[in-house]
mmCIF file of C-alpha atoms in Angstrom:
data_model
loop_
_atom_site.group_PDB
_atom_site.id
_atom_site.type_symbol
_atom_site.label_atom_id
_atom_site.label_comp_id
_atom_site.label_asym_id
_atom_site.label_seq_id
_atom_site.Cartn_x
_atom_site.Cartn_y
_atom_site.Cartn_z
ATOM 1 C CA MET A 1 29.050 12.882 9.575
ATOM 2 C CA THR A 2 29.887 17.007 10.828
ATOM 3 C CA MET A 3 30.560 17.839 14.460
ATOM 4 C CA GLY A 4 27.863 18.366 16.698
ATOM 5 C CA GLU A 5 24.923 17.548 14.067
ATOM 6 C CA PRO A 6 22.010 16.505 15.705
ATOM 7 C CA ASP A 7 19.394 13.272 14.868
ATOM 8 C CA GLY A 8 21.504 11.972 12.195
ATOM 9 C CA VAL A 9 21.650 15.033 10.032
ATOM 10 C CA ASP A 10 24.475 14.648 8.066
ATOM 11 C CA MET A 11 24.515 17.665 5.308
ATOM 12 C CA ARG A 12 27.964 20.199 5.149
ATOM 13 C CA ILE A 13 27.037 23.714 5.658
ATOM 14 C CA ILE A 14 29.703 27.090 4.692
ATOM 15 C CA ALA A 15 28.014 29.587 5.830
ATOM 16 C CA LEU A 16 28.968 32.619 3.406
ATOM 17 C CA GLU A 17 28.452 35.854 5.637
ATOM 18 C CA GLU A 18 30.467 35.425 9.189
ATOM 19 C CA HIS A 19 32.027 38.543 10.303
ATOM 20 C CA PHE A 20 35.403 39.735 12.333
ATOM 21 C CA LEU A 21 36.435 42.518 14.207
ATOM 22 C CA ASP A 22 39.554 44.026 13.575
ATOM 23 C CA LEU A 23 40.029 47.121 16.136
ATOM 24 C CA ASP A 24 42.121 48.927 13.736
ATOM 25 C CA VAL A 25 39.175 48.964 11.287
ATOM 26 C CA ALA A 26 36.746 49.899 13.505
ATOM 27 C CA SER A 27 39.428 52.863 15.654
ATOM 28 C CA ALA A 28 40.012 54.497 12.062
ATOM 29 C CA SER A 29 36.256 53.774 10.680
ATOM 30 C CA ARG A 30 34.798 55.480 14.047
ATOM 31 C CA ALA A 31 34.300 59.004 13.112
ATOM 32 C CA GLU A 32 32.682 58.014 9.797
ATOM 33 C CA ALA A 33 30.579 55.524 11.568
ATOM 34 C CA GLU A 34 29.801 58.224 14.500
ATOM 35 C CA ARG A 35 29.074 61.127 12.129
ATOM 36 C CA LEU A 36 26.717 58.665 9.815
ATOM 37 C CA SER A 37 24.947 57.732 13.319
ATOM 38 C CA PRO A 38 25.476 58.733 16.056
ATOM 39 C CA GLY A 39 23.324 56.097 17.958
ATOM 40 C CA SER A 40 25.062 52.920 16.360
ATOM 41 C CA ALA A 41 27.297 53.225 19.809
ATOM 42 C CA ALA A 42 24.806 52.486 22.317
ATOM 43 C CA ALA A 43 22.122 51.257 19.539
ATOM 44 C CA TYR A 44 24.127 48.253 19.128
ATOM 45 C CA ALA A 45 27.252 48.141 22.261
ATOM 46 C CA ALA A 46 27.402 44.405 23.852
ATOM 47 C CA GLY A 47 25.709 43.369 27.033
ATOM 48 C CA ARG A 48 22.490 45.600 26.618
ATOM 49 C CA GLY A 49 20.245 42.747 26.090
ATOM 50 C CA TYR A 50 19.497 43.841 22.112
ATOM 51 C CA SER A 51 19.770 41.680 19.473
ATOM 52 C CA TYR A 52 23.264 41.580 17.069
ATOM 53 C CA THR A 53 24.933 42.700 19.998
ATOM 54 C CA PRO A 54 28.608 39.961 20.550
ATOM 55 C CA ALA A 55 30.463 40.510 22.755
ATOM 56 C CA PRO A 56 34.218 41.962 21.380
ATOM 57 C CA ASP A 57 36.184 39.448 22.726
ATOM 58 C CA VAL A 58 33.794 37.023 19.901
ATOM 59 C CA LEU A 59 33.801 39.414 17.106
ATOM 60 C CA LEU A 60 37.866 38.488 17.106
ATOM 61 C CA ASP A 61 38.463 36.086 17.727
ATOM 62 C CA LEU A 62 39.994 33.581 14.488
ATOM 63 C CA GLY A 63 40.705 30.630 15.922
ATOM 64 C CA GLU A 64 39.604 27.779 18.222
ATOM 65 C CA GLY A 65 37.135 29.519 20.168
ATOM 66 C CA ARG A 66 35.220 30.336 16.664
ATOM 67 C CA ILE A 67 35.833 26.375 15.581
ATOM 68 C CA ALA A 68 34.150 25.494 18.405
ATOM 69 C CA ASP A 69 30.801 27.033 17.904
ATOM 70 C CA MET A 70 31.200 26.019 14.776
ATOM 71 C CA ASP A 71 31.597 22.174 15.476
ATOM 72 C CA ALA A 72 28.870 22.525 17.957
ATOM 73 C CA HIS A 73 26.281 23.485 15.603
ATOM 74 C CA GLY A 74 26.988 22.046 12.330
ATOM 75 C CA ILE A 75 28.663 24.094 10.559
ATOM 76 C CA SER A 76 31.722 23.396 8.336
ATOM 77 C CA MET A 77 32.975 25.878 6.557
ATOM 78 C CA GLN A 78 32.824 29.752 7.210
ATOM 79 C CA VAL A 79 33.150 32.135 4.932
ATOM 80 C CA LEU A 80 35.353 35.281 6.558
ATOM 81 C CA SER A 81 34.810 39.343 5.813
ATOM 82 C CA THR A 82 35.457 42.031 8.106
ATOM 83 C CA LEU A 83 33.327 45.223 8.095
ATOM 84 C CA SER A 84 33.484 48.944 8.431
ATOM 85 C CA THR A 85 36.324 49.074 5.446
ATOM 86 C CA GLN A 86 33.918 51.347 3.113
ATOM 87 C CA GLN A 87 34.350 54.245 6.394
ATOM 88 C CA LEU A 88 37.631 54.258 6.077
ATOM 89 C CA PRO A 89 39.407 57.785 5.431
ATOM 90 C CA ALA A 90 41.395 57.626 2.085
ATOM 91 C CA ASP A 91 44.894 57.911 4.226
ATOM 92 C CA VAL A 92 44.689 54.805 5.861
ATOM 93 C CA ALA A 93 42.519 52.441 4.114
ATOM 94 C CA VAL A 94 45.043 50.887 1.852
ATOM 95 C CA GLN A 95 47.209 49.998 4.470
ATOM 96 C CA LEU A 96 44.262 48.673 7.335
ATOM 97 C CA VAL A 97 42.340 46.674 4.376
ATOM 98 C CA ARG A 98 45.814 45.228 3.355
ATOM 99 C CA LYS A 99 46.666 44.210 7.052
ATOM 100 C CA VAL A 100 42.748 42.867 7.970
ATOM 101 C CA ASN A 101 43.199 40.518 4.645
ATOM 102 C CA ASP A 102 46.848 39.439 5.980
ATOM 103 C CA ARG A 103 44.979 38.838 8.882
ATOM 104 C CA ALA A 104 41.727 36.831 6.983
ATOM 105 C CA ALA A 105 44.928 34.797 5.483
ATOM 106 C CA ALA A 106 46.591 33.766 8.342
ATOM 107 C CA ALA A 107 43.242 32.329 9.621
ATOM 108 C CA VAL A 108 42.421 30.502 6.214
ATOM 109 C CA ALA A 109 46.280 29.290 6.333
ATOM 110 C CA ALA A 110 45.917 28.052 9.722
ATOM 111 C CA HIS A 111 42.298 26.136 9.252
ATOM 112 C CA PRO A 112 42.148 25.869 5.211
ATOM 113 C CA ASP A 113 39.209 22.653 5.734
ATOM 114 C CA ARG A 114 37.273 25.329 7.997
ATOM 115 C CA PHE A 115 37.553 28.724 6.495
ATOM 116 C CA ALA A 116 37.890 30.935 3.659
ATOM 117 C CA ALA A 117 37.378 34.838 2.772
ATOM 118 C CA PHE A 118 36.010 37.129 1.174
ATOM 119 C CA ALA A 119 38.670 39.990 0.557
ATOM 120 C CA ALA A 120 38.190 43.796 1.823
ATOM 121 C CA LEU A 121 38.494 47.002 -0.543
ATOM 122 C CA PRO A 122 40.095 50.111 -0.081
ATOM 123 C CA THR A 123 36.924 51.603 -2.355
ATOM 124 C CA ALA A 124 37.933 55.310 -0.942
ATOM 125 C CA LEU A 125 41.131 54.677 -3.733
ATOM 126 C CA PRO A 126 39.445 52.782 -6.754
ATOM 127 C CA GLU A 127 42.411 52.200 -8.395
ATOM 128 C CA ALA A 128 44.454 50.710 -4.959
ATOM 129 C CA ALA A 129 40.979 48.680 -4.697
ATOM 130 C CA VAL A 130 41.381 46.741 -7.807
ATOM 131 C CA ASP A 131 45.011 46.513 -7.000
ATOM 132 C CA GLU A 132 44.083 44.818 -3.739
ATOM 133 C CA LEU A 133 41.662 42.547 -5.239
ATOM 134 C CA ASP A 134 44.344 41.425 -7.551
ATOM 135 C CA ARG A 135 46.103 40.272 -4.208
ATOM 136 C CA ALA A 136 43.599 38.969 -2.457
ATOM 137 C CA VAL A 137 42.718 36.448 -4.986
ATOM 138 C CA GLY A 138 46.241 35.587 -7.050
ATOM 139 C CA GLU A 139 48.205 35.528 -4.022
ATOM 140 C CA LEU A 140 46.168 34.713 -0.530
ATOM 141 C CA GLY A 141 43.464 33.142 -2.459
ATOM 142 C CA PHE A 142 40.435 34.898 -1.526
ATOM 143 C CA VAL A 143 36.964 33.849 -3.377
ATOM 144 C CA GLY A 144 35.947 37.202 -3.866
ATOM 145 C CA SER A 145 34.929 40.178 -2.073
ATOM 146 C CA MET A 146 32.668 41.785 0.478
ATOM 147 C CA ILE A 147 31.979 46.142 0.037
ATOM 148 C CA ASN A 148 30.077 47.116 3.005
ATOM 149 C CA GLY A 149 27.314 49.897 1.037
ATOM 150 C CA ARG A 150 28.265 52.948 -0.633
ATOM 151 C CA THR A 151 31.487 54.673 -0.573
ATOM 152 C CA GLY A 152 31.274 58.427 0.402
ATOM 153 C CA GLY A 153 28.117 58.770 -0.149
ATOM 154 C CA ALA A 154 28.442 57.046 -3.621
ATOM 155 C CA PHE A 155 27.158 53.501 -5.224
ATOM 156 C CA LEU A 156 29.465 51.156 -6.969
ATOM 157 C CA ASP A 157 28.157 52.489 -10.622
ATOM 158 C CA GLU A 158 29.703 55.830 -10.711
ATOM 159 C CA PRO A 159 32.287 55.779 -12.960
ATOM 160 C CA ARG A 160 35.418 55.606 -10.501
ATOM 161 C CA PHE A 161 33.966 52.341 -9.418
ATOM 162 C CA ASP A 162 33.675 50.802 -12.294
ATOM 163 C CA ALA A 163 37.734 49.299 -12.459
ATOM 164 C CA VAL A 164 36.665 47.506 -9.644
ATOM 165 C CA LEU A 165 33.650 45.664 -10.878
ATOM 166 C CA ARG A 166 34.836 45.086 -14.260
ATOM 167 C CA ARG A 167 37.858 43.128 -12.325
ATOM 168 C CA SER A 168 35.448 41.130 -10.362
ATOM 169 C CA ALA A 169 34.074 40.316 -13.871
ATOM 170 C CA GLU A 170 37.273 39.526 -15.558
ATOM 171 C CA LEU A 171 38.651 37.270 -12.055
ATOM 172 C CA ARG A 172 34.914 35.190 -11.975
ATOM 173 C CA VAL A 173 34.820 36.339 -8.650
ATOM 174 C CA PRO A 174 31.201 37.812 -7.226
ATOM 175 C CA VAL A 175 31.480 40.572 -4.693
ATOM 176 C CA TYR A 176 28.862 40.385 -2.075
ATOM 177 C CA LEU A 177 26.931 44.064 -1.587
ATOM 178 C CA HIS A 178 26.560 44.095 2.080
ATOM 179 C CA PRO A 179 24.407 46.784 4.101
ATOM 180 C CA GLY A 180 25.856 49.981 4.918
ATOM 181 C CA VAL A 181 24.831 52.721 6.580
ATOM 182 C CA PRO A 182 22.954 55.558 4.624
ATOM 183 C CA PRO A 183 23.772 58.432 4.201
ATOM 184 C CA VAL A 184 22.980 61.267 6.786
ATOM 185 C CA GLU A 185 20.713 63.394 4.147
ATOM 186 C CA THR A 186 19.306 59.746 4.255
ATOM 187 C CA SER A 187 18.691 59.082 7.524
ATOM 188 C CA ARG A 188 17.687 62.862 8.509
ATOM 189 C CA SER A 189 14.549 62.949 6.423
ATOM 190 C CA ASN A 190 13.960 58.980 6.743
ATOM 191 C CA TYR A 191 14.354 57.637 10.107
ATOM 192 C CA GLU A 192 14.620 60.233 12.175
ATOM 193 C CA GLY A 193 11.938 62.853 13.661
ATOM 194 C CA GLY A 194 11.836 63.044 16.604
ATOM 195 C CA LEU A 195 12.463 59.100 17.270
ATOM 196 C CA ASP A 196 14.504 58.023 20.453
ATOM 197 C CA PRO A 197 18.042 58.178 19.343
ATOM 198 C CA LEU A 198 18.371 54.649 20.300
ATOM 199 C CA VAL A 199 15.131 54.199 17.672
ATOM 200 C CA THR A 200 16.929 55.619 15.137
ATOM 201 C CA ALA A 201 19.695 53.851 14.722
ATOM 202 C CA ARG A 202 18.411 50.344 14.604
ATOM 203 C CA LEU A 203 15.610 51.958 11.987
ATOM 204 C CA GLN A 204 17.881 53.469 9.326
ATOM 205 C CA THR A 205 20.675 50.037 9.665
ATOM 206 C CA SER A 206 19.606 46.465 11.357
ATOM 207 C CA ALA A 207 15.408 46.956 11.019
ATOM 208 C CA TRP A 208 15.424 48.609 7.908
ATOM 209 C CA GLY A 209 17.789 51.237 6.412
ATOM 210 C CA TRP A 210 20.188 48.572 5.416
ATOM 211 C CA HIS A 211 17.881 46.762 3.518
ATOM 212 C CA VAL A 212 16.868 48.971 1.540
ATOM 213 C CA GLU A 213 19.990 50.531 0.833
ATOM 214 C CA THR A 214 21.488 47.627 -0.873
ATOM 215 C CA GLY A 215 18.504 46.639 -2.208
ATOM 216 C CA THR A 216 18.667 49.730 -3.919
ATOM 217 C CA HIS A 217 22.270 49.686 -4.566
ATOM 218 C CA PHE A 218 21.820 46.559 -6.368
ATOM 219 C CA LEU A 219 19.374 48.252 -8.779
ATOM 220 C CA HIS A 220 21.048 51.252 -9.323
ATOM 221 C CA LEU A 221 23.623 48.719 -10.492
ATOM 222 C CA VAL A 222 21.102 47.192 -13.075
ATOM 223 C CA LEU A 223 20.259 50.418 -14.627
ATOM 224 C CA ALA A 224 23.033 51.941 -14.934
ATOM 225 C CA GLY A 225 24.118 49.110 -17.118
ATOM 226 C CA VAL A 226 26.641 47.460 -15.302
ATOM 227 C CA PHE A 227 25.714 43.751 -15.891
ATOM 228 C CA ASP A 228 24.891 44.779 -19.888
ATOM 229 C CA ARG A 229 28.819 46.041 -19.475
ATOM 230 C CA TYR A 230 29.865 42.812 -17.763
ATOM 231 C CA PRO A 231 27.289 39.586 -18.214
ATOM 232 C CA ASP A 232 29.872 37.274 -16.098
ATOM 233 C CA LEU A 233 29.883 39.550 -13.411
ATOM 234 C CA GLN A 234 28.272 38.367 -10.571
ATOM 235 C CA VAL A 235 26.795 39.967 -6.896
ATOM 236 C CA ILE A 236 25.755 38.264 -3.453
ATOM 237 C CA LEU A 237 22.635 39.848 -0.992
ATOM 238 C CA GLY A 238 21.488 38.831 1.892
ATOM 239 C CA HIS A 239 19.054 39.149 3.837
ATOM 240 C CA TRP A 240 16.791 37.014 1.019
ATOM 241 C CA GLY A 241 18.271 39.586 -1.655
ATOM 242 C CA GLU A 242 17.665 42.619 0.540
ATOM 243 C CA MET A 243 13.780 43.266 -0.135
ATOM 244 C CA VAL A 244 14.345 42.506 -3.855
ATOM 245 C CA PRO A 245 12.674 39.096 -4.706
ATOM 246 C CA PHE A 246 9.669 40.567 -2.936
ATOM 247 C CA TYR A 247 9.340 43.476 -5.347
ATOM 248 C CA LEU A 248 10.575 41.599 -8.203
ATOM 249 C CA GLU A 249 7.511 41.841 -9.943
ATOM 250 C CA ARG A 250 6.374 45.118 -9.704
ATOM 251 C CA ILE A 251 9.708 46.391 -10.551
ATOM 252 C CA GLU A 252 9.379 44.636 -14.312
ATOM 253 C CA GLU A 253 5.831 46.461 -14.249
ATOM 254 C CA ALA A 254 7.664 50.174 -13.095
ATOM 255 C CA LEU A 255 10.301 49.599 -15.232
ATOM 256 C CA PRO A 256 9.720 47.580 -17.869
ATOM 257 C CA GLN A 257 12.708 47.334 -20.572
ATOM 258 C CA ARG A 258 11.464 49.757 -23.623
ATOM 259 C CA MET A 259 11.971 52.932 -20.316
ATOM 260 C CA THR A 260 15.271 50.474 -19.290
ATOM 261 C CA ARG A 261 16.781 50.183 -22.712
ATOM 262 C CA LEU A 262 18.519 47.518 -21.016
ATOM 263 C CA ASP A 263 19.779 44.308 -22.820
ATOM 264 C CA ARG A 264 16.814 42.204 -20.159
ATOM 265 C CA PRO A 265 14.268 43.219 -18.008
ATOM 266 C CA VAL A 266 15.543 43.682 -14.453
ATOM 267 C CA GLY A 267 14.344 40.291 -13.169
ATOM 268 C CA ALA A 268 16.794 38.563 -15.369
ATOM 269 C CA TYR A 269 18.980 40.243 -14.009
ATOM 270 C CA PHE A 270 18.529 38.916 -10.876
ATOM 271 C CA ARG A 271 18.151 36.289 -11.305
ATOM 272 C CA GLU A 272 21.089 35.522 -13.746
ATOM 273 C CA ASN A 273 24.246 37.670 -11.610
ATOM 274 C CA VAL A 274 22.585 37.841 -7.983
ATOM 275 C CA HIS A 275 22.695 34.741 -5.059
ATOM 276 C CA ILE A 276 21.307 34.949 -1.848
ATOM 277 C CA THR A 277 21.974 34.263 1.041
ATOM 278 C CA PRO A 278 19.261 34.169 4.751
ATOM 279 C CA SER A 279 22.042 36.087 6.366
ATOM 280 C CA GLY A 280 20.662 34.373 9.906
ATOM 281 C CA MET A 281 16.676 34.935 9.043
ATOM 282 C CA PHE A 282 15.703 32.002 9.563
ATOM 283 C CA ASN A 283 12.075 32.127 8.230
ATOM 284 C CA GLN A 284 10.463 28.954 6.249
ATOM 285 C CA ALA A 285 8.275 31.237 4.056
ATOM 286 C CA GLN A 286 10.701 33.756 2.518
ATOM 287 C CA LEU A 287 13.037 30.446 2.445
ATOM 288 C CA ARG A 288 9.236 29.090 0.686
ATOM 289 C CA PHE A 289 9.179 32.179 -1.466
ATOM 290 C CA CYS A 290 12.662 32.511 -2.767
ATOM 291 C CA VAL A 291 12.799 29.291 -4.267
ATOM 292 C CA ASP A 292 9.617 29.802 -6.023
ATOM 293 C CA THR A 293 10.912 33.450 -7.569
ATOM 294 C CA VAL A 294 14.486 33.149 -7.905
ATOM 295 C CA GLY A 295 15.032 29.107 -7.714
ATOM 296 C CA VAL A 296 16.949 26.921 -5.431
ATOM 297 C CA ASP A 297 20.281 27.335 -7.887
ATOM 298 C CA ARG A 298 20.163 30.883 -6.798
ATOM 299 C CA ILE A 299 20.414 31.083 -2.770
ATOM 300 C CA MET A 300 23.023 29.788 -0.495
ATOM 301 C CA PHE A 301 23.371 29.922 3.044
ATOM 302 C CA SER A 302 24.741 32.628 5.745
ATOM 303 C CA VAL A 303 24.342 33.460 9.606
ATOM 304 C CA ASP A 304 25.701 36.433 9.520
ATOM 305 C CA TYR A 305 28.059 35.358 12.537
ATOM 306 C CA PRO A 306 28.285 36.457 14.962
ATOM 307 C CA MET A 307 25.318 39.034 15.092
ATOM 308 C CA LEU A 308 23.440 36.066 15.066
ATOM 309 C CA GLY A 309 24.538 32.302 16.792
ATOM 310 C CA ASN A 310 25.191 29.476 14.458
ATOM 311 C CA ASP A 311 22.984 27.347 16.476
ATOM 312 C CA GLY A 312 19.507 28.054 14.346
ATOM 313 C CA ALA A 313 21.449 26.658 11.057
ATOM 314 C CA GLN A 314 20.824 22.833 11.342
ATOM 315 C CA ALA A 315 17.319 23.164 12.336
ATOM 316 C CA PHE A 316 16.381 25.753 9.510
ATOM 317 C CA LEU A 317 17.682 23.573 6.830
ATOM 318 C CA ARG A 318 16.863 19.852 8.473
ATOM 319 C CA GLU A 319 13.321 21.518 8.638
ATOM 320 C CA ALA A 320 13.016 22.557 5.487
ATOM 321 C CA ASP A 321 9.992 21.129 2.728
ATOM 322 C CA LEU A 322 12.505 20.979 -0.423
ATOM 323 C CA PRO A 323 13.629 17.141 -1.618
ATOM 324 C CA PRO A 324 17.677 16.489 -0.152
ATOM 325 C CA LEU A 325 19.316 17.803 -3.436
ATOM 326 C CA ALA A 326 17.643 21.516 -2.900
ATOM 327 C CA THR A 327 18.615 21.575 0.349
ATOM 328 C CA GLU A 328 22.318 20.350 -0.316
ATOM 329 C CA LYS A 329 22.299 22.766 -2.926
ATOM 330 C CA ILE A 330 21.630 25.626 -0.364
ATOM 331 C CA ALA A 331 23.856 23.707 2.238
ATOM 332 C CA HIS A 332 27.180 23.267 0.342
ATOM 333 C CA LEU A 333 26.903 23.198 -3.385
ATOM 334 C CA ASN A 334 25.579 26.393 -4.890
ATOM 335 C CA ALA A 335 28.349 28.100 -2.953
ATOM 336 C CA GLU A 336 31.005 25.608 -3.959
ATOM 337 C CA ARG A 337 30.643 25.875 -7.531
ATOM 338 C CA LEU A 338 29.801 30.006 -6.953
ATOM 339 C CA LEU A 339 33.030 30.425 -4.470
ATOM 340 C CA ALA A 340 35.184 27.519 -6.396
ATOM 341 C CA LEU A 341 35.636 25.776 -3.225
ATOM 342 C CA PRO A 342 36.637 22.046 -2.565
ATOM 343 C CA SER A 343 34.007 19.922 -1.604
#
């Protein structure tokens, strides 16, 4: 039984969207972060009593404190990832990304039964990103990559990023497509309009904009033919698929195959090239809808720690109205299969 499991729950739980902060990356990306979202520093300042604002020491910890929290709430393994690397200036991106990946690798080496890792990539320099993906997977043993939104305002379907997607498919490792802040022009037209700066910062990010951006990013990949070129490429989307499952029927009606000229209907790419996770949105109605829409074999587990706490993880799985095998698939079996993790 996993440590900390209450009420006789005996289940391995692998959480896939579990972050840590690197101070050098945060410092180097700060100017771009403030340009994209001037109110975010205040809107996400720790200690203000708002959600998604963990203390810096919790974000920095990759050792005993993090593991103690995992033990207390029955989390067997976290797949670690860092944030903000898509906002790094090109002149420092390669150096800082290598550093942060080495730091994650050291944590995995120290606790191989508790941690795995997604690679950060310096997408400001796509050729270097391919090299770093090769190093992270081949030398460091990482299980995929995490890309946080756009790079310089561009989605990954732009030709300059094609080698990153091709290499991910060749290595058979997924890309976790994580939310990022929208471009300034998008935020100006959609999220400002005289609102309080704190409200704008939240509306353009965690409340709405992050998720619209990420769902749109995925649809760009589909409609640009990325998955026709690389049918083995797998993408992970958090937050119950970043709104896409709830609009799949509408999307397919509005974008029929005779219009898109793709090899498959849009929904087929979602059901065959995507896995989704809750990212701590522990809502049973959303779970049931996604099981019905995309199938239990395409759902994995995530907490979004430490932006959200681990405390609801076991209860969510315990209360799910699913057969035992389906619950086990979401808790750990699907992740073990996709990421080639030991059971």
